[in-house]
Coordinates of C-alpha atoms in Angstrom, one line a residue:
M203 CA -55.6 31.0 -16.6
A204 CA -56.1 33.7 -14.6
A205 CA -52.8 35.4 -16.1
G206 CA -54.0 34.4 -19.3
F207 CA -57.3 36.1 -18.8
G208 CA -56.3 39.0 -16.6
G209 CA -53.4 40.5 -18.5
P210 CA -55.1 40.8 -21.8
L211 CA -58.5 42.4 -20.1
F212 CA -56.1 44.9 -18.2
G213 CA -54.5 45.5 -21.7
R214 CA -57.3 45.8 -23.6
L215 CA -59.5 47.9 -21.0
A216 CA -57.2 50.0 -19.1
L217 CA -53.8 50.4 -20.9
H218 CA -54.6 50.5 -24.4
Q219 CA -56.7 53.7 -23.4
A220 CA -54.0 54.7 -20.6
V221 CA -51.5 55.4 -23.4
K222 CA -53.3 58.2 -24.6
D223 CA -51.7 60.5 -22.6
I224 CA -48.6 60.0 -24.1
H225 CA -48.3 63.0 -26.6
S226 CA -45.9 61.3 -29.1
E227 CA -47.9 58.6 -31.6
A228 CA -44.9 57.0 -32.1
E229 CA -43.8 56.5 -28.3
R230 CA -47.1 55.1 -27.2
G231 CA -46.6 52.4 -29.9
K232 CA -43.4 52.1 -28.6
V233 CA -44.9 51.6 -24.9
L234 CA -47.5 49.7 -25.8
A235 CA -45.2 46.7 -27.9
D236 CA -42.6 46.7 -25.3
A237 CA -45.6 46.4 -22.4
W238 CA -47.0 43.5 -24.8
Q239 CA -43.7 41.8 -25.7
R240 CA -42.5 41.3 -21.8
Y241 CA -46.5 40.2 -21.3
N242 CA -46.2 37.8 -23.8
L243 CA -44.0 35.3 -22.0
V244 CA -45.9 35.3 -18.8
N245 CA -49.0 34.5 -21.3
A246 CA -47.2 32.0 -22.8
I247 CA -46.2 30.2 -19.9
S248 CA -49.6 30.4 -18.2
L249 CA -51.6 28.9 -20.8
G250 CA -49.1 26.9 -21.6
T251 CA -48.6 25.0 -18.4
A252 CA -52.7 24.9 -18.0
A253 CA -52.9 23.8 -21.6
A254 CA -50.0 20.8 -21.1
T255 CA -51.5 20.0 -17.9
W256 CA -54.9 19.4 -18.9
F257 CA -54.2 17.5 -21.9
I258 CA -51.7 15.0 -19.8
G259 CA -54.5 14.7 -17.5
R260 CA -57.2 13.5 -20.2
T261 CA -54.9 10.7 -21.6
M262 CA -55.4 9.6 -18.1
I263 CA -59.2 9.0 -18.3
S264 CA -61.3 7.4 -20.3
G265 CA -64.8 8.6 -21.5
R266 CA -66.7 5.6 -19.5
S267 CA -65.3 6.8 -16.2
I268 CA -67.8 10.1 -16.4
D269 CA -71.0 10.4 -17.6
E270 CA -72.5 12.2 -20.7
E271 CA -73.1 15.8 -19.5
T272 CA -69.6 15.6 -18.1
R273 CA -68.1 14.1 -21.3
N274 CA -69.5 16.9 -23.2
L275 CA -68.1 19.6 -20.9
V276 CA -64.7 18.1 -20.8
R277 CA -64.5 18.1 -25.0
L278 CA -65.8 21.9 -24.8
K279 CA -63.0 22.7 -22.5
D280 CA -61.0 20.7 -25.2
V281 CA -62.1 23.1 -28.0
L282 CA -62.3 26.1 -25.9
L283 CA -58.6 25.5 -24.4
G284 CA -57.6 24.8 -28.2
A285 CA -58.9 28.0 -29.7
T286 CA -57.8 30.1 -26.7
L287 CA -54.2 28.4 -27.4
A288 CA -54.6 29.7 -31.3
T289 CA -55.7 33.1 -31.1
S290 CA -53.0 33.5 -28.2
L291 CA -50.7 32.7 -30.7
V292 CA -52.2 34.6 -33.6
N293 CA -52.0 37.6 -31.2
M294 CA -48.4 37.2 -30.0
V295 CA -47.3 37.0 -33.4
S296 CA -49.2 39.6 -34.7
G297 CA -48.2 42.0 -32.2
R298 CA -44.6 41.3 -32.6
E299 CA -45.2 42.0 -36.5
M300 CA -46.7 44.8 -36.0
S301 CA -44.3 46.4 -33.8
E302 CA -41.5 45.5 -36.4
Q303 CA -43.2 48.0 -38.8
A304 CA -41.4 50.8 -37.8
P305 CA -37.9 51.3 -36.1
G306 CA -37.2 50.9 -32.5
R307 CA -41.0 49.2 -32.7
A308 CA -42.3 52.7 -32.4
V309 CA -45.4 52.3 -34.6
P310 CA -47.8 55.4 -34.5
I311 CA -51.0 55.1 -33.1
R312 CA -54.0 56.9 -31.7
D313 CA -54.5 54.6 -28.8
G314 CA -54.2 50.7 -28.3
D315 CA -57.0 50.3 -30.6
T316 CA -56.5 52.8 -33.4
P317 CA -54.1 53.4 -35.8
S318 CA -53.1 57.2 -37.2
P319 CA -53.1 58.3 -40.2
R320 CA -49.2 57.7 -39.9
T321 CA -49.9 54.2 -39.0
P322 CA -48.0 52.4 -41.9
P323 CA -50.3 50.2 -43.5
K324 CA -49.5 46.4 -42.4
A325 CA -49.2 47.7 -39.2
A326 CA -52.9 48.9 -39.4
G327 CA -54.1 46.0 -40.9
L328 CA -52.4 44.1 -38.0
Q329 CA -53.9 46.6 -35.8
Q330 CA -57.3 45.4 -37.1
L331 CA -56.6 42.3 -36.8
L332 CA -55.5 42.4 -33.4
N333 CA -59.2 43.8 -32.3
V334 CA -60.9 41.2 -33.3
M335 CA -58.5 38.5 -32.3
G336 CA -57.6 39.7 -28.8
P337 CA -61.0 40.4 -27.5
L338 CA -62.0 36.8 -29.0
N339 CA -59.2 35.6 -26.7
I340 CA -60.2 37.2 -23.5
A341 CA -63.6 35.6 -24.1
L342 CA -62.3 32.0 -25.1
T343 CA -60.5 32.4 -22.3
A344 CA -63.3 33.4 -20.1
G345 CA -65.1 30.3 -21.3
V346 CA -62.4 27.6 -20.2
I347 CA -62.3 29.3 -16.7
G348 CA -66.2 28.8 -16.7
V349 CA -66.2 25.2 -17.9
T350 CA -63.4 24.6 -15.4
T351 CA -65.8 26.2 -12.7
V352 CA -68.6 23.8 -13.6
L353 CA -66.4 20.4 -13.5
A354 CA -65.0 21.6 -10.4
M355 CA -68.6 21.9 -9.1
K356 CA -69.5 18.3 -10.5
S357 CA -66.6 16.4 -9.0
G358 CA -67.6 17.8 -5.2
R359 CA -71.1 15.9 -6.3
S360 CA -69.7 12.9 -7.5
T361 CA -66.9 10.5 -6.0
K362 CA -65.6 8.8 -9.2
W363 CA -65.2 12.2 -10.8
S364 CA -63.9 13.7 -7.8
F365 CA -60.9 11.4 -7.9
I366 CA -60.8 11.3 -11.1
S367 CA -60.8 15.6 -11.2
R368 CA -58.1 15.4 -8.9
L369 CA -55.7 14.2 -11.7
L370 CA -56.7 17.5 -13.7
P371 CA -55.8 20.8 -13.5

């Protein structure tokens, strides 16, 4: 989860702004496309592993083995993790599609969040989608981390939940 949270957060807060120092708008787009393509593999592996271990572990426990508050937190984590995976997939596919709107993946951009007047219309639309879905993905991932932390704290207070939670990531 750390890689799924930290990488996109770094990209949004630092990388997207840093590319403004690159003189050519097309080169900015190429650098961002290359960086995100490389990181997408890390993101997919990290979030995929977190989701797989969580959902596999979930099949090993019954709702009767935990209290109502914990059961609600587990359900909340299910929803947040599912939404995190969905927004990650949308971001990866949209980013790839955006980068294919210019030869050599060099879509002209003003910065990582802003199309330039030379940005092809479809790429500009995808950039707007990414400007919504990217921060949403970061917030959802933060939610997963937060709920996981609360569940871990609850496991320390309950002998039964402590044993069960050892089976979950």
